[in-house]
Amino acid sequence: MISIIVSVYNEEQGLRAFYTETTKWLAQLSEPYGIWFVNDGSTDKSSEVLSELLEQDREHVRVITFSRNFGHEAAMTAGLDYADGDILIFMDADLQHPPALIPEIVMKMQEGYDVISMVRTRNETAGLIKNITSGAFYRLINHMSDIHLEPAASDFFAIDRKAAMVLRKNYRETVRFLRGYVQNIGFRKTTIDYEAAPRTAGESHYSLRKLWRFSMDTIICFSNLPLKLGIYAGLFSALLGVLLIIYTLFTRGGAPSGYATIIIVLCFMFAMLFVVVGVIGEYISVIFNELKDRPIYIISDIEGTAHEEET
Ligand code: UDP
Ligand code: MG
């Protein structure tokens, strides 16, 4: 059984094309399959389109509807939790992840791989700035943490039941990065290259502000290094102090040098202090969130599956 997991947020224009294209490739395989659409609180006509698809293909379409928008990570997590396949394939609804690769993914999984990361060779839609900053970001995070994140890996990946069980049970953080976990749970893994197509319809939901938030969360998720910033800053100021003592002694305790110096040093020190406090604040806010242990998502409806009666 193959489960395709698709997060949907305001994708009314592209959904039908996604369904047709995916079904075309899935139907060629002899395996049974299900397409799990996770409607992440869409405010457009996505839910109507999903109901139509459900009506049209009861055998294969399943729809999980959230009570509101919880974000892409939450949508993928709900798919992970409910999908019942032996092979789970995560995809975006905008056809940027080519369904034509499904047969190859399934073939590799049947060869015995447990985890397949799909690696983007070219992203035409992302601009130059986005490409440069994302490259720098991945270098930074790989440097800072003891895990390895593939820079060009995407939210297009496949896992088998074994890997899915681990992710379902043991990776329940509320500040989450599924793609990162997938690459670091081990098992037999491989990659497949693909060329990201431009979005079929609609536009990207990731603004620069969201990307910044996302980068911060990822660093906090995977690295403790920023927390040690305080120690280094402290050692650095201590060293500075010692140098200043030596300098003062050598100038024989002469008149203290300029007001400007004092102000500059003061500003510099305070800046360092506040950055460190800010970093600690970020971690505390994550700890606070985890402690509250609020649900990652809230489901209002599940259709097209045996779970239907439960809700
Ligand atoms: N998405 C979602 N919830 C959100 C934002 C996006 O489920 O709050 C879905 C969206 O429908 C799409 C996928 O996540 O299927 C990737 O989003 P998008 O294409 O906007 O991101 P990009 O490809 O530009 O990185
Ligand atoms: Mg996209």
Tab-separated table of C-alpha atoms and ligand atoms in Angstrom:
chain	number	residue	atom	x	y	z
A	1	MET	CA	0.000	0.000	0.000
A	2	ILE	CA	1.328	3.403	-1.003
A	3	SER	CA	0.210	6.576	0.768
A	4	ILE	CA	0.751	9.940	-0.839
A	5	ILE	CA	0.593	12.771	1.716
A	6	VAL	CA	-0.222	16.210	0.387
A	7	SER	CA	-0.492	19.392	2.430
A	8	VAL	CA	-3.022	21.793	1.034
A	9	TYR	CA	-3.301	25.441	1.930
A	10	ASN	CA	-5.257	27.605	-0.500
A	11	GLU	CA	-4.464	25.531	-3.559
A	12	GLU	CA	-7.892	25.542	-5.260
A	13	GLN	CA	-6.395	26.205	-8.685
A	14	GLY	CA	-3.770	23.497	-8.687
A	15	LEU	CA	-5.478	20.676	-6.794
A	16	ARG	CA	-7.311	19.038	-9.659
A	17	ALA	CA	-4.189	19.007	-11.842
A	18	PHE	CA	-2.271	17.511	-8.931
A	19	TYR	CA	-4.838	14.757	-8.470
A	20	THR	CA	-4.946	13.898	-12.196
A	21	GLU	CA	-1.187	13.861	-12.619
A	22	THR	CA	-0.527	11.844	-9.459
A	23	THR	CA	-3.266	9.352	-10.214
A	24	LYS	CA	-1.866	8.848	-13.710
A	25	TRP	CA	1.452	7.627	-12.291
A	26	LEU	CA	0.000	5.712	-9.357
A	27	ALA	CA	-2.444	3.815	-11.553
A	28	GLN	CA	0.457	2.399	-13.544
A	29	LEU	CA	1.745	0.594	-10.470
A	30	SER	CA	0.164	-2.632	-9.381
A	31	GLU	CA	0.233	-1.539	-5.712
A	32	PRO	CA	-2.920	-0.274	-4.007
A	33	TYR	CA	-2.671	3.383	-3.006
A	34	GLY	CA	-4.316	6.244	-1.155
A	35	ILE	CA	-3.902	9.977	-1.593
A	36	TRP	CA	-4.115	11.767	1.760
A	37	PHE	CA	-4.955	15.417	1.342
A	38	VAL	CA	-4.426	17.422	4.515
A	39	ASN	CA	-6.453	20.605	4.279
A	40	ASP	CA	-4.535	23.036	6.465
A	41	GLY	CA	-7.360	25.500	7.101
A	42	SER	CA	-7.629	26.735	3.532
A	43	THR	CA	-9.751	29.842	3.170
A	44	ASP	CA	-10.387	29.512	-0.571
A	45	LYS	CA	-12.389	26.837	-2.389
A	46	SER	CA	-9.850	24.067	-1.715
A	47	SER	CA	-12.257	22.182	0.538
A	48	GLU	CA	-14.951	22.197	-2.158
A	49	VAL	CA	-12.476	20.852	-4.693
A	50	LEU	CA	-11.400	18.177	-2.210
A	51	SER	CA	-15.026	17.144	-1.622
A	52	GLU	CA	-15.475	16.779	-5.372
A	53	LEU	CA	-12.355	14.652	-5.649
A	54	LEU	CA	-13.593	12.538	-2.755
A	55	GLU	CA	-16.943	12.068	-4.457
A	56	GLN	CA	-15.243	11.146	-7.707
A	57	ASP	CA	-12.706	8.662	-6.323
A	58	ARG	CA	-13.855	7.248	-2.975
A	59	GLU	CA	-11.467	4.357	-3.307
A	60	HIS	CA	-8.289	6.406	-3.251
A	61	VAL	CA	-8.929	9.896	-1.918
A	62	ARG	CA	-8.798	10.669	1.791
A	63	VAL	CA	-9.219	14.138	3.233
A	64	ILE	CA	-8.097	15.324	6.659
A	65	THR	CA	-9.404	18.780	7.504
A	66	PHE	CA	-7.820	20.969	10.179
A	67	SER	CA	-9.843	23.257	12.394
A	68	ARG	CA	-7.625	26.167	11.288
A	69	ASN	CA	-4.269	26.828	9.647
A	70	PHE	CA	-1.474	25.059	11.527
A	71	GLY	CA	1.303	25.291	8.945
A	72	HIS	CA	3.007	22.950	6.529
A	73	GLU	CA	4.921	20.983	9.186
A	74	ALA	CA	1.717	20.247	11.106
A	75	ALA	CA	-0.044	19.192	7.914
A	76	MET	CA	2.730	16.742	7.044
A	77	THR	CA	2.645	15.417	10.611
A	78	ALA	CA	-1.095	14.708	10.445
A	79	GLY	CA	-0.528	12.826	7.192
A	80	LEU	CA	2.256	10.883	8.849
A	81	ASP	CA	0.048	9.969	11.796
A	82	TYR	CA	-2.966	8.783	9.826
A	83	ALA	CA	-1.667	7.397	6.535
A	84	ASP	CA	-1.731	3.610	6.601
A	85	GLY	CA	0.639	2.759	3.754
A	86	ASP	CA	3.820	0.697	3.827
A	87	ILE	CA	5.373	3.470	1.783
A	88	LEU	CA	4.651	7.097	2.657
A	89	ILE	CA	5.460	9.744	0.067
A	90	PHE	CA	5.231	13.415	1.113
A	91	MET	CA	4.541	15.977	-1.598
A	92	ASP	CA	3.453	19.594	-2.120
A	93	ALA	CA	0.138	20.251	-3.803
A	94	ASP	CA	1.538	22.729	-6.309
A	95	LEU	CA	3.176	20.123	-8.594
A	96	GLN	CA	6.648	21.466	-7.790
A	97	HIS	CA	7.431	17.915	-6.773
A	98	PRO	CA	7.029	15.902	-9.978
A	99	PRO	CA	4.644	12.926	-9.541
A	100	ALA	CA	6.441	11.345	-12.510
A	101	LEU	CA	9.072	10.221	-9.987
A	102	ILE	CA	6.643	8.124	-7.960
A	103	PRO	CA	7.411	4.870	-9.840
A	104	GLU	CA	11.146	5.372	-9.270
A	105	ILE	CA	10.592	6.069	-5.567
A	106	VAL	CA	8.466	2.965	-5.169
A	107	MET	CA	11.040	0.878	-7.026
A	108	LYS	CA	13.827	2.066	-4.718
A	109	MET	CA	11.727	1.377	-1.632
A	110	GLN	CA	11.049	-2.125	-2.874
A	111	GLU	CA	14.789	-2.603	-3.327
A	112	GLY	CA	14.988	-2.264	0.462
A	113	TYR	CA	15.614	1.396	1.209
A	114	ASP	CA	13.776	2.851	4.212
A	115	VAL	CA	14.246	6.568	3.611
A	116	ILE	CA	14.505	8.474	0.352
A	117	SER	CA	15.293	12.205	0.313
A	118	MET	CA	14.521	13.942	-2.907
A	119	VAL	CA	17.271	16.402	-3.795
A	120	ARG	CA	16.528	19.484	-5.839
A	121	THR	CA	19.021	20.061	-8.636
A	122	ARG	CA	17.512	23.315	-9.754
A	123	ASN	CA	14.937	25.622	-8.274
A	124	GLU	CA	13.749	27.973	-10.945
A	125	THR	CA	11.122	29.645	-8.852
A	126	ALA	CA	13.357	30.680	-5.980
A	127	GLY	CA	15.318	33.829	-6.766
A	128	LEU	CA	19.074	34.276	-6.563
A	129	ILE	CA	18.917	35.788	-3.079
A	130	LYS	CA	16.822	32.919	-1.753
A	131	ASN	CA	19.261	30.400	-3.209
A	132	ILE	CA	22.340	32.106	-1.731
A	133	THR	CA	20.829	32.624	1.712
A	134	SER	CA	19.514	29.097	1.860
A	135	GLY	CA	22.965	27.730	0.929
A	136	ALA	CA	24.600	29.813	3.654
A	137	PHE	CA	21.966	28.763	6.142
A	138	TYR	CA	22.581	25.057	5.623
A	139	ARG	CA	26.342	25.490	5.908
A	140	LEU	CA	25.791	27.293	9.192
A	141	ILE	CA	23.431	24.737	10.667
A	142	ASN	CA	25.638	21.813	9.630
A	143	HIS	CA	28.555	23.545	11.268
A	144	MET	CA	26.675	24.267	14.462
A	145	SER	CA	25.020	20.958	15.154
A	146	ASP	CA	26.003	17.342	15.222
A	147	ILE	CA	23.455	16.362	12.623
A	148	HIS	CA	23.732	16.703	8.888
A	149	LEU	CA	21.103	18.420	6.779
A	150	GLU	CA	21.246	18.000	3.035
A	151	PRO	CA	21.157	21.571	1.646
A	152	ALA	CA	19.030	20.810	-1.393
A	153	ALA	CA	16.725	18.302	0.258
A	154	SER	CA	13.089	19.295	0.176
A	155	ASP	CA	9.773	18.485	1.739
A	156	PHE	CA	9.539	15.834	-0.944
A	157	PHE	CA	10.599	12.545	0.641
A	158	ALA	CA	9.532	8.985	1.161
A	159	ILE	CA	9.731	6.728	4.190
A	160	ASP	CA	8.641	3.192	4.936
A	161	ARG	CA	6.542	1.949	7.828
A	162	LYS	CA	9.566	1.368	10.068
A	163	ALA	CA	10.822	4.951	9.744
A	164	ALA	CA	7.264	6.277	10.027
A	165	MET	CA	6.790	4.501	13.366
A	166	VAL	CA	9.884	6.205	14.773
A	167	LEU	CA	8.748	9.625	13.593
A	168	ARG	CA	5.210	9.090	14.908
A	169	LYS	CA	6.340	7.954	18.334
A	170	ASN	CA	9.502	9.813	19.157
A	171	TYR	CA	9.518	13.097	17.286
A	172	ARG	CA	6.599	14.974	18.765
A	173	GLU	CA	8.159	18.393	19.321
A	174	THR	CA	5.809	21.284	18.679
A	175	VAL	CA	8.563	23.338	17.076
A	176	ARG	CA	9.364	20.871	14.354
A	177	PHE	CA	11.286	20.166	11.181
A	178	LEU	CA	10.191	16.852	9.759
A	179	ARG	CA	12.561	16.947	6.815
A	180	GLY	CA	15.478	17.286	9.233
A	181	TYR	CA	14.316	14.351	11.365
A	182	VAL	CA	13.876	12.197	8.281
A	183	GLN	CA	17.506	12.726	7.362
A	184	ASN	CA	18.762	11.895	10.825
A	185	ILE	CA	16.932	8.828	12.023
A	186	GLY	CA	19.363	6.558	10.199
A	187	PHE	CA	18.117	3.396	8.436
A	188	ARG	CA	19.028	2.569	4.859
A	189	LYS	CA	18.706	5.772	2.961
A	190	THR	CA	19.302	7.099	-0.467
A	191	THR	CA	18.595	10.203	-2.523
A	192	ILE	CA	16.980	10.812	-5.872
A	193	ASP	CA	17.649	14.011	-7.829
A	194	TYR	CA	14.809	15.988	-9.289
A	195	GLU	CA	14.222	19.290	-10.963
A	196	ALA	CA	11.711	21.470	-9.152
A	197	ALA	CA	9.065	22.656	-11.561
A	198	PRO	CA	7.580	26.112	-11.266
A	199	ARG	CA	4.357	26.322	-9.266
A	200	THR	CA	1.365	25.348	-11.431
A	201	ALA	CA	-0.952	27.937	-9.925
A	202	GLY	CA	-1.237	30.312	-7.003
A	203	GLU	CA	1.794	31.605	-5.169
A	204	SER	CA	4.283	30.549	-2.537
A	205	HIS	CA	3.156	30.842	1.068
A	206	TYR	CA	6.636	31.456	2.382
A	207	SER	CA	7.356	35.120	2.946
A	208	LEU	CA	10.793	36.346	4.030
A	209	ARG	CA	9.481	36.838	7.542
A	210	LYS	CA	8.277	33.240	7.699
A	211	LEU	CA	11.623	32.029	6.357
A	212	TRP	CA	13.442	33.931	9.101
A	213	ARG	CA	11.210	32.410	11.782
A	214	PHE	CA	11.704	29.029	10.225
A	215	SER	CA	15.513	29.413	10.174
A	216	MET	CA	15.594	30.426	13.829
A	217	ASP	CA	13.396	27.487	14.781
A	218	THR	CA	15.563	25.068	12.836
A	219	ILE	CA	18.724	26.267	14.544
A	220	ILE	CA	17.086	26.010	17.958
A	221	CYS	CA	15.672	22.588	17.049
A	222	PHE	CA	19.025	21.116	16.171
A	223	SER	CA	21.751	23.082	17.946
A	224	ASN	CA	22.677	24.154	21.466
A	225	LEU	CA	25.646	26.169	20.313
A	226	PRO	CA	23.986	29.627	20.515
A	227	LEU	CA	23.423	28.974	24.219
A	228	LYS	CA	27.178	28.905	24.683
A	229	LEU	CA	27.486	32.352	23.139
A	230	GLY	CA	27.391	33.820	26.653
A	231	ILE	CA	30.488	31.898	27.739
A	232	TYR	CA	32.471	33.066	24.732
A	233	ALA	CA	31.287	36.644	25.091
A	234	GLY	CA	32.267	36.537	28.766
A	235	LEU	CA	35.733	35.169	28.045
A	236	PHE	CA	36.192	37.766	25.341
A	237	SER	CA	35.288	40.690	27.630
A	238	ALA	CA	37.511	39.297	30.380
A	239	LEU	CA	40.405	39.252	27.936
A	240	LEU	CA	39.584	42.783	26.871
A	241	GLY	CA	39.608	43.846	30.528
A	242	VAL	CA	43.021	42.295	31.153
A	243	LEU	CA	44.455	44.027	28.083
A	244	LEU	CA	43.041	47.311	29.338
A	245	ILE	CA	44.625	46.788	32.779
A	246	ILE	CA	48.009	46.114	31.196
A	247	TYR	CA	47.651	49.159	28.975
A	248	THR	CA	46.708	51.378	31.911
A	249	LEU	CA	49.631	50.100	34.012
A	250	PHE	CA	52.065	50.737	31.189
A	251	THR	CA	50.880	54.272	30.726
A	252	ARG	CA	51.534	54.611	34.497
A	253	GLY	CA	47.987	55.201	35.533
A	254	GLY	CA	47.952	58.394	33.516
A	255	ALA	CA	44.690	60.209	33.013
A	256	PRO	CA	41.957	57.888	31.740
A	257	SER	CA	41.754	58.161	28.009
A	258	GLY	CA	38.804	59.660	26.253
A	259	TYR	CA	35.119	59.704	26.943
A	260	ALA	CA	34.476	58.291	23.444
A	261	THR	CA	36.322	55.086	24.291
A	262	ILE	CA	34.202	54.546	27.358
A	263	ILE	CA	30.958	55.018	25.449
A	264	ILE	CA	32.054	52.724	22.630
A	265	VAL	CA	33.138	49.965	24.981
A	266	LEU	CA	29.942	50.353	26.968
A	267	CYS	CA	27.711	50.121	23.888
A	268	PHE	CA	29.646	47.153	22.601
A	269	MET	CA	29.403	45.304	25.895
A	270	PHE	CA	25.709	45.965	26.276
A	271	ALA	CA	25.068	44.895	22.696
A	272	MET	CA	26.790	41.594	23.389
A	273	LEU	CA	24.881	41.172	26.626
A	274	PHE	CA	21.497	41.782	25.040
A	275	VAL	CA	22.199	39.420	22.163
A	276	VAL	CA	23.023	36.688	24.652
A	277	VAL	CA	19.897	37.433	26.666
A	278	GLY	CA	17.867	37.369	23.433
A	279	VAL	CA	19.271	33.996	22.454
A	280	ILE	CA	18.418	32.561	25.850
A	281	GLY	CA	14.944	34.057	25.442
A	282	GLU	CA	14.463	32.199	22.151
A	283	TYR	CA	15.314	28.898	23.794
A	284	ILE	CA	13.063	29.627	26.747
A	285	SER	CA	10.177	30.353	24.401
A	286	VAL	CA	10.723	26.979	22.724
A	287	ILE	CA	10.926	25.232	26.111
A	288	PHE	CA	7.741	27.046	27.169
A	289	ASN	CA	5.969	25.861	24.024
A	290	GLU	CA	7.067	22.277	24.490
A	291	LEU	CA	6.065	22.372	28.142
A	292	LYS	CA	2.544	23.479	27.314
A	293	ASP	CA	2.388	20.458	25.049
A	294	ARG	CA	-0.424	21.826	22.946
A	295	PRO	CA	-1.472	19.649	20.016
A	296	ILE	CA	0.553	19.975	16.818
A	297	TYR	CA	-2.715	20.137	14.886
A	298	ILE	CA	-6.440	19.886	15.539
A	299	ILE	CA	-8.547	17.849	13.143
A	300	SER	CA	-12.140	18.778	12.493
A	301	ASP	CA	-12.909	16.086	9.917
A	302	ILE	CA	-11.528	12.936	8.362
A	303	GLU	CA	-13.199	11.634	5.233
A	304	GLY	CA	-12.664	8.694	2.942
A	305	THR	CA	-11.180	6.320	5.507
A	306	ALA	CA	-12.047	3.914	8.286
A	307	HIS	CA	-11.205	6.656	10.794
A	308	GLU	CA	-14.283	8.482	9.563
A	309	GLU	CA	-16.645	7.043	12.170
A	310	GLU	CA	-14.381	8.022	15.031
A	311	THR	CA	-14.700	11.733	14.536
B	1	UDP	N1	1.202	24.721	2.977
B	1	UDP	C1	0.458	24.303	4.081
B	1	UDP	N2	0.251	25.172	5.117
B	1	UDP	C2	0.759	26.460	5.111
B	1	UDP	C3	1.547	26.851	3.995
B	1	UDP	C4	1.751	25.960	2.964
B	1	UDP	O1	-0.018	23.177	4.119
B	1	UDP	O2	0.526	27.183	6.062
B	1	UDP	C5	1.415	23.776	1.862
B	1	UDP	C6	1.115	24.332	0.488
B	1	UDP	O3	-0.233	24.138	0.139
B	1	UDP	C7	2.034	23.499	-0.392
B	1	UDP	C8	3.229	23.240	0.501
B	1	UDP	O4	2.784	23.453	1.827
B	1	UDP	O5	1.456	22.263	-0.763
B	1	UDP	C9	4.414	24.114	0.184
B	1	UDP	O6	4.045	25.461	0.210
B	1	UDP	P1	4.561	26.509	-0.887
B	1	UDP	O7	4.426	25.913	-2.248
B	1	UDP	O8	3.843	27.779	-0.624
B	1	UDP	O9	6.086	26.654	-0.487
B	1	UDP	P2	7.351	26.705	-1.480
B	1	UDP	O10	7.193	25.573	-2.455
B	1	UDP	O11	7.295	28.026	-2.130
B	1	UDP	O12	8.521	26.532	-0.571
B	2	MG	MG	5.703	25.201	-3.617
